[in-house]
Every structure is written in structure tokens, then in C-alpha cells.
mmCIF file of C-alpha atoms in Angstrom:
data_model
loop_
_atom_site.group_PDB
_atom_site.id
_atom_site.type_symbol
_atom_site.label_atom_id
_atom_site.label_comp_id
_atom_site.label_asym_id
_atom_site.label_seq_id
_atom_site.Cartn_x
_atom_site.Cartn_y
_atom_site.Cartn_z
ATOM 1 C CA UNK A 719 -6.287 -2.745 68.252
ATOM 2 C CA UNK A 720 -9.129 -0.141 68.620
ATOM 3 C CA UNK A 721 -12.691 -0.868 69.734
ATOM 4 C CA UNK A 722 -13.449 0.263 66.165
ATOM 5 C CA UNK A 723 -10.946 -2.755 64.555
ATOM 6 C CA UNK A 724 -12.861 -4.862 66.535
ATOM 7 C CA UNK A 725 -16.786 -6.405 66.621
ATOM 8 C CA UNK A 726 -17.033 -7.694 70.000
ATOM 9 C CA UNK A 727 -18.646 -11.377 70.839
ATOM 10 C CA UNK A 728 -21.080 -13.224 70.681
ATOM 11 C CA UNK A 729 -21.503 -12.933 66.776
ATOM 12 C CA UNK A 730 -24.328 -14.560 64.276
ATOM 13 C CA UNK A 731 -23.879 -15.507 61.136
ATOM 14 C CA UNK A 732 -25.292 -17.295 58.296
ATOM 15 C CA UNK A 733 -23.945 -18.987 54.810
ATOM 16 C CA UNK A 734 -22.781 -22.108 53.280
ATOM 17 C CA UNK A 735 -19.901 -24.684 53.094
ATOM 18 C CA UNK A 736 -17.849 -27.591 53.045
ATOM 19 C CA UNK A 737 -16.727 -29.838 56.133
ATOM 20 C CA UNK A 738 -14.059 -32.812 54.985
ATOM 21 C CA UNK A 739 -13.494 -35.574 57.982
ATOM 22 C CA UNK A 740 -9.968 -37.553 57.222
ATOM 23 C CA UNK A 741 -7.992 -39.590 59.274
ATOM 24 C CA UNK A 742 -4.430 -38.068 58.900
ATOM 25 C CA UNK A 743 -1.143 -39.653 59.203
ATOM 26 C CA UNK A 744 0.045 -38.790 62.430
ATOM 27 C CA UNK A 745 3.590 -38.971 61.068
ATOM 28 C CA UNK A 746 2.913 -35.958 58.562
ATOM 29 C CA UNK A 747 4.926 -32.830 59.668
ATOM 30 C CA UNK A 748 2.108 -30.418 59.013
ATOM 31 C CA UNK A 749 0.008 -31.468 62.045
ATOM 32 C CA UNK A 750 2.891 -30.451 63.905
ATOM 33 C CA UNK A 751 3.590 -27.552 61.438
ATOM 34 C CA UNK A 752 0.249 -26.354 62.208
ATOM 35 C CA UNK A 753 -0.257 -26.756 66.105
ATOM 36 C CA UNK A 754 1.013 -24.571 68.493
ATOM 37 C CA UNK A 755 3.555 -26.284 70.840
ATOM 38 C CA UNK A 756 1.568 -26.553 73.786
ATOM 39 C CA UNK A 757 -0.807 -28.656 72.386
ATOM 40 C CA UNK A 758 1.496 -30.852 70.743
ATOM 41 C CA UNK A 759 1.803 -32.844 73.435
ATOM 42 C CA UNK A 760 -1.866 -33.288 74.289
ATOM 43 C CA UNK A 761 -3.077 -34.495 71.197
ATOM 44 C CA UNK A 762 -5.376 -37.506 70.898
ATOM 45 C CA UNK A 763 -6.148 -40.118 68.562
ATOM 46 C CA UNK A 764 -8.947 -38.639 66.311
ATOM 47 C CA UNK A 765 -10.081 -37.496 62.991
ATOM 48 C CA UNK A 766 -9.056 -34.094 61.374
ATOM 49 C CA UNK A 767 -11.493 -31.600 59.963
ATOM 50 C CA UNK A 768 -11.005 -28.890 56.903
ATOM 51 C CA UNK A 769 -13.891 -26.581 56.626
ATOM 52 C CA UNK A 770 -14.712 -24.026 53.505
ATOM 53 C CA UNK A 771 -17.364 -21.629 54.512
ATOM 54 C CA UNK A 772 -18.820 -18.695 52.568
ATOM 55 C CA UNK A 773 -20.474 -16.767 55.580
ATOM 56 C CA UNK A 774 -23.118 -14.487 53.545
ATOM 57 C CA UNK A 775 -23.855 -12.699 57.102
ATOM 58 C CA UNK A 776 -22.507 -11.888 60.348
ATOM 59 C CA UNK A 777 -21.426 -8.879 62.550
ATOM 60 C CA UNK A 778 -18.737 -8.498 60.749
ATOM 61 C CA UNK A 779 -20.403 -8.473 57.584
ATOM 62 C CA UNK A 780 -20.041 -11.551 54.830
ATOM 63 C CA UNK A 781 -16.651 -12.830 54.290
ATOM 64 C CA UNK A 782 -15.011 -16.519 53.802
ATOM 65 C CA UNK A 783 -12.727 -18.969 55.516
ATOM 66 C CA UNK A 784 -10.261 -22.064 55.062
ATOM 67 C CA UNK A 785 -10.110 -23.485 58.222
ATOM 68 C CA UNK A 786 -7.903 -26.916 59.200
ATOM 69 C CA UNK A 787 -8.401 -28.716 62.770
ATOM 70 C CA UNK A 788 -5.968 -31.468 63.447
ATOM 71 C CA UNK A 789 -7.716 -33.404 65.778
ATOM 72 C CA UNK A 790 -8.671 -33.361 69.141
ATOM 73 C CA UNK A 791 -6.525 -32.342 72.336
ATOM 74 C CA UNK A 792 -7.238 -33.494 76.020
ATOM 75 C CA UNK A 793 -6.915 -30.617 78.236
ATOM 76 C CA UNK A 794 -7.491 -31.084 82.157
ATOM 77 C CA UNK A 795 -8.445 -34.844 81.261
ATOM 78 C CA UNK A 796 -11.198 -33.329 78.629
ATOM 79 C CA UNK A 797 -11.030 -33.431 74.944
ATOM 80 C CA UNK A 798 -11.203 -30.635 72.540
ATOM 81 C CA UNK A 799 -10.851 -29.366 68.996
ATOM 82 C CA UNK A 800 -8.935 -26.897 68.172
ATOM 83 C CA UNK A 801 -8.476 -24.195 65.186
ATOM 84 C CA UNK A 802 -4.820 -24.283 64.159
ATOM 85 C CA UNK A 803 -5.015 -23.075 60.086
ATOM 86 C CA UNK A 804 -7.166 -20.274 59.349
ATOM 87 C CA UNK A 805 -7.397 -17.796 56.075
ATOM 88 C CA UNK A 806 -10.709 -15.448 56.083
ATOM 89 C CA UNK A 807 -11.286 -13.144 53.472
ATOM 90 C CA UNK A 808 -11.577 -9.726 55.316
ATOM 91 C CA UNK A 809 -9.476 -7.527 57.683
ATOM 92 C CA UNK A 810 -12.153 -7.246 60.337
ATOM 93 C CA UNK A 811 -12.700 -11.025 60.435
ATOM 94 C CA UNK A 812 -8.485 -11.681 60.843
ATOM 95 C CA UNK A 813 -8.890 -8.493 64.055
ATOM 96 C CA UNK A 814 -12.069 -9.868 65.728
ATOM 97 C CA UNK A 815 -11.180 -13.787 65.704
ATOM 98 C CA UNK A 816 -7.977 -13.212 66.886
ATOM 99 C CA UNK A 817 -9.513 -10.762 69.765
ATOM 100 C CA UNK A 818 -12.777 -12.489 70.449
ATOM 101 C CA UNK A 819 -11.678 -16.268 70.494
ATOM 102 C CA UNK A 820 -7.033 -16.738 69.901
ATOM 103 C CA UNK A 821 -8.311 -17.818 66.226
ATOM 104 C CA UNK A 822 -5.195 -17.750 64.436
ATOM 105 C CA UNK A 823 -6.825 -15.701 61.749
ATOM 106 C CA UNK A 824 -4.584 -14.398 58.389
ATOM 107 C CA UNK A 825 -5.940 -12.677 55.638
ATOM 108 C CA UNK A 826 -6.095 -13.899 51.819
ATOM 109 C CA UNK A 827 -7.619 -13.522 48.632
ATOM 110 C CA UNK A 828 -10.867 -16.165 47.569
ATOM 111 C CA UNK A 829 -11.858 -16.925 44.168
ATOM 112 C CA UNK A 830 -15.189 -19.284 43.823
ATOM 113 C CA UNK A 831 -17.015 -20.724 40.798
ATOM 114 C CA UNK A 832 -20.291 -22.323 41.243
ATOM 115 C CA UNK A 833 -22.958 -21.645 43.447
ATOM 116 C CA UNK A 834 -24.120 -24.332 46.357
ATOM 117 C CA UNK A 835 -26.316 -27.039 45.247
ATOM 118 C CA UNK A 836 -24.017 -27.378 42.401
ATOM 119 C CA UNK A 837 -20.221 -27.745 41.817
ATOM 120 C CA UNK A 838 -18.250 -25.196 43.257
ATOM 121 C CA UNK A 839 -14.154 -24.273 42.850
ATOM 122 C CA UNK A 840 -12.649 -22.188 45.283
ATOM 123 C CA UNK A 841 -9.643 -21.279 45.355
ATOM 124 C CA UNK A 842 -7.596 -19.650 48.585
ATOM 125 C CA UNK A 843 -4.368 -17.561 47.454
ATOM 126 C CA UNK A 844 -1.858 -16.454 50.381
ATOM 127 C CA UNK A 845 1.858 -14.887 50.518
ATOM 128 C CA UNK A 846 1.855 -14.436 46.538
ATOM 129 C CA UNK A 847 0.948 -17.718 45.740
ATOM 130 C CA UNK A 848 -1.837 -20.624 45.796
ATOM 131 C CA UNK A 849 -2.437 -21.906 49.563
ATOM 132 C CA UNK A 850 -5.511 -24.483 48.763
ATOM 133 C CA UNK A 851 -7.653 -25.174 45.746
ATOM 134 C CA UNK A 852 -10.556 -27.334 46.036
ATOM 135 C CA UNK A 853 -13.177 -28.543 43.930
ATOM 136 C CA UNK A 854 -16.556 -30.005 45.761
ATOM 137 C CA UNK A 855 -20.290 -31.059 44.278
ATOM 138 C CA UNK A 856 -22.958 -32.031 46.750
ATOM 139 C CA UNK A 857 -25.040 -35.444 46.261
ATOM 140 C CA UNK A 858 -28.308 -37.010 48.097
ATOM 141 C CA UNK A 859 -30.630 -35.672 49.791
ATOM 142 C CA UNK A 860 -30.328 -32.831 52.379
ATOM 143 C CA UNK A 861 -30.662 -33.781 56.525
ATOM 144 C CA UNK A 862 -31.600 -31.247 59.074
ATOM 145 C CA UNK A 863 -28.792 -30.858 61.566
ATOM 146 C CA UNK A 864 -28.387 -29.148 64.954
ATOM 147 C CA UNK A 865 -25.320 -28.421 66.962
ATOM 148 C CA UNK A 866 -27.039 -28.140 69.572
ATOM 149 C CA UNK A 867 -27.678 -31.972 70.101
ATOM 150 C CA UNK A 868 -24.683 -32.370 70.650
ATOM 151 C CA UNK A 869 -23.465 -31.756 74.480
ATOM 152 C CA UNK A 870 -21.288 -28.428 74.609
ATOM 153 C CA UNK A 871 -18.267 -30.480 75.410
ATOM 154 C CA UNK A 872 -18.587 -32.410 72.042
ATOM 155 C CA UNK A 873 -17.997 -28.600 70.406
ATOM 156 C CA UNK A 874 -16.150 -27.027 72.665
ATOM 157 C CA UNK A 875 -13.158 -25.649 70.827
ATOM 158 C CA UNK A 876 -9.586 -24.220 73.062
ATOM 159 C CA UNK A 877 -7.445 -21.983 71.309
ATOM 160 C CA UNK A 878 -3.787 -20.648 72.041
ATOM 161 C CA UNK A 879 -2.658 -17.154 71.565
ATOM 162 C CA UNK A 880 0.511 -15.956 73.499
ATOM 163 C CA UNK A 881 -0.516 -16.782 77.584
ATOM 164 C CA UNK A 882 -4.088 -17.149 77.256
ATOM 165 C CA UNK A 883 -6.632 -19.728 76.202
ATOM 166 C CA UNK A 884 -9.970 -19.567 75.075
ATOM 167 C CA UNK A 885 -12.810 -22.129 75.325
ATOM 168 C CA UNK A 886 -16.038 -21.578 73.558
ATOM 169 C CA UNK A 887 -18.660 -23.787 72.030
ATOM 170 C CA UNK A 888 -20.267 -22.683 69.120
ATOM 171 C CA UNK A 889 -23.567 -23.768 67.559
ATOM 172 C CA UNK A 890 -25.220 -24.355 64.286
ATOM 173 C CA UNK A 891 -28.309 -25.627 62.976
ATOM 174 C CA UNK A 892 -29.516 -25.774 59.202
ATOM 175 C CA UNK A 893 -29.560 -28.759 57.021
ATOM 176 C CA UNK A 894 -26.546 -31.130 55.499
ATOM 177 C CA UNK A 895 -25.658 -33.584 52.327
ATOM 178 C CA UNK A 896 -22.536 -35.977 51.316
ATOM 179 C CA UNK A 897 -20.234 -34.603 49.234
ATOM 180 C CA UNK A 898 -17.735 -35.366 46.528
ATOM 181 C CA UNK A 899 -14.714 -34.113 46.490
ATOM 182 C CA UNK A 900 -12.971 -33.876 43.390
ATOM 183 C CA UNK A 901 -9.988 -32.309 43.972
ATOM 184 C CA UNK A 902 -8.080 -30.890 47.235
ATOM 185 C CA UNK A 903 -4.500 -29.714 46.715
ATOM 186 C CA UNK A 904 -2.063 -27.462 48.967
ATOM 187 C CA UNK A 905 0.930 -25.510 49.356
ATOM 188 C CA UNK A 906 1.973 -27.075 52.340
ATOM 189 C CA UNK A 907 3.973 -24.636 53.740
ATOM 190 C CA UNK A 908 0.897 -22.583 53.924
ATOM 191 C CA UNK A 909 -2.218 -25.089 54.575
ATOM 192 C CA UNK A 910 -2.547 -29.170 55.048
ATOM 193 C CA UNK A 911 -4.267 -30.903 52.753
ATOM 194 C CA UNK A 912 -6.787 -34.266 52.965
ATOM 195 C CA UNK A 913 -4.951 -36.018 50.303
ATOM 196 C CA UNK A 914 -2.329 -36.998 53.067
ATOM 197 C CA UNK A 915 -4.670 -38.920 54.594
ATOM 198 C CA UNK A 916 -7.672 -41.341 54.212
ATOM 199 C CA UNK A 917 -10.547 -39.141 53.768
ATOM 200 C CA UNK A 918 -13.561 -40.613 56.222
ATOM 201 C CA UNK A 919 -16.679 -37.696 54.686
ATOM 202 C CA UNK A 920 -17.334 -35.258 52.522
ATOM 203 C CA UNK A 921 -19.917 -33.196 53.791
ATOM 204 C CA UNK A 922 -21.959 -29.871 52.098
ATOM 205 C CA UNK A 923 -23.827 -27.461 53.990
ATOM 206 C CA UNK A 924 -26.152 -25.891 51.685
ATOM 207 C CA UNK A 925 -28.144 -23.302 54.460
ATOM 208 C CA UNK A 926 -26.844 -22.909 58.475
ATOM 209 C CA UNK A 927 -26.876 -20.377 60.966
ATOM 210 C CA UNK A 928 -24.692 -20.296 63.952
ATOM 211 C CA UNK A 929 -23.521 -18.814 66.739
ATOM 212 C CA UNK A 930 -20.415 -17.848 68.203
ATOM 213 C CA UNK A 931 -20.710 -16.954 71.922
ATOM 214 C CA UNK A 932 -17.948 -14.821 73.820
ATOM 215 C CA UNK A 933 -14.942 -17.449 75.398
ATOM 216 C CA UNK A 934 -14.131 -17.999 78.394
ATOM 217 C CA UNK A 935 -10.414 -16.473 78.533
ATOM 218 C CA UNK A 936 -8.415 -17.948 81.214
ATOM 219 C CA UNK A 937 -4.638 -18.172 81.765
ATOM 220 C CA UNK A 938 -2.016 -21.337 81.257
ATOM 221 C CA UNK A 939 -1.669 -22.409 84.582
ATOM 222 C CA UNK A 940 -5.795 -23.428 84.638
ATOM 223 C CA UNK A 941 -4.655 -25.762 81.656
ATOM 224 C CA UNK A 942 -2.260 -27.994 83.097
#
């Protein structure tokens, strides 16, 4: 990859989304499906996380994601989350995340109907064919939120890619409200689902902006 391919960390961005909270069933092949091996065996009882976000800024211009966390993973006795599904809608974003942070990053198409505050469709389309369709509408009142009050190893995130590992915590602050969702369905050979699962929050995120700072990169043998 050239420098060019690539906008360099830390990055700010802006936008809106969707986080859903489920408790999965740990005997469903896609959390395996979806994790790289050597976490497998360091995974912890905990919720998993799907995330929609329509990022209307950041240095590498707007663009969208599909994101799916498992759960958490305790590495050197400490717990965290980690990014192991991942569609964005833009070359640059699939180069730099992969670069900047091990985020399994791969390109697909987004279609979405609505506009936040109301009910939105989106719809991710991979490999020829429909990888996730969801349809969300945001209810109650909005909450400012911070990621920042939450201590950094709360969001600290580790990522695989080939012999390294990067840890980074990002953070966020902007304002929040419950969700319904109304629909969530999958190919799941291409992206897990909540409906496998009993679903624990919906949540919108009408306004944010967050930060993603540059990771520290270490190699395997810090991990054990």
C-alpha cells in the first residue's frame, strides 16, 4: 500500500447510527466463524455488539459501516472488545483500517432510506448478494453521552491481523435514544445477525463525534 492509499492515524469523524447489545448463543458457529483463532480461546462471557454508522465526516471523507463484535476477550488477564465483521462503504476506509488499527475492513455497497430521527432501512450488499438488511426507528428522548467516562480499558479494542496486534481506545461523545428494531436479517456466511440471540438494547445515535487515536502495534509474544 502507498502513503497515498493510506490516511494515517489518529482520525475524527462525525455522523450517526445504530448500536444493538444481544446476548448471543455461545453455541452459534458464527462467533467462531467470525473470530480469528487466536482469540477463540480467550473469549469471555459477555454481550455482543452490531453497530450501523453513517460517518458524514472524517479524514477519509464520509463513508458507512456494518460492524459485528462478539464479545469480549481477556488478553494478559485484561478484557477487551474486539472488531471481527466489518463492511465500510469506500476503498480508502477498507486501506486505512486495515493499516491504522488490523480492522478487518471489506468493501460493499449501502443502500439507506430514511433519515435519523425517523425510520431508517439500510441495506449492506456483499459478494453479489444481500449480507445484512436492517430496519431501525428511534423512540424517547435523547441523553448526552461521553466515551470518555468511561476508563480507557472499558473501550479499549485489540485487533488481529497476521503477527501483530493493535490496542486502541477510541472515544465519542454526542447524545443517544432507545431504539426499535424492526427487522435484522443476514446472510450468514457473510455477517451474524441479532436474531440468534436475545437482544438486551436497541440504541440510536442521532449526532456523535469521535476519535480514533493511532494503536499501539505490538507483536504476539506481548499477548500471551
Amino acid at each position: 500500500m502507498s502513503g497515498q492509499q493510506i490516511v494515517p492515524a489518529p482520525w475524527q469523524l462525525s455522523g450517526n447510527g445504530l448500536i444493538v447489545v444481544w446476548w448471543a448463543d455461545r453455541r452459534d458457529r458464527n462467533l467462531h466463524r467470525f473470530t480469528p483463532p487466536e482469540l477463540r480461546e480467550h473469549a469471555v462471557s459477555s454481550p455482543s455488539l452490531m453497530m450501523f454508522v453513517d460517518y458524514r465526516s472524517s479524514d477519509a471523507g464520509p463513508y458507512r459501516e456494518l460492524l459485528f463484535i462478539p464479545g469480549q476477550f481477556r488478553v494478559k488477564g485484561r478484557r477487551r472488545w474486539s472488531i471481527t465483521r466489518i463492511y465500510v462503504s469506500t476503498t480508502i476506509s477498507v486501506r486505512s483500517g486495515r493499516a491504522n488499527w488490523g480492522i478487518p475492513k471489506d468493501l460493499a455497497d449501502f443502500q439507506v432510506e430514511g433519515e435519523p430521527g425517523g425510520t431508517q432501512r439500510v441495506t449492506v450488499s456483499a459478494e453479489g448478494r444481500c449480507a445484512a438488511s436492517l430496519e431501525f426507528e428511534p423512540v424517547g428522548p435523547r441523553f448526552p453521552v461521553t466515551g470518555s467516562l468511561l476508563p480507557a480499558p472499558l473501550r479499549t479494542l485489540i485487533q488481529v491481523s497476521g503477527d501483530r496486534r493493535f490496542e486502541f481506545a477510541p472515544t465519542a461523545r454526542g447524545r443517544i435514544r432507545a431504539a426499535r428494531l424492526l427487522r435484522a436479517e443476514s446472510d450468514p456466511a457473510l455477517f451474524p445477525a441479532p436474531g440468534g440471540g436475545r437482544i438486551l438494547g436497541a440504541f440510536c445515535v442521532p449526532e456523535f463525534r469521535m476519535e480514533f487515536p493511532r494503536a499501539r502495534i505490538s507483536s504476539p509474544e506481548e499477548h500471551v
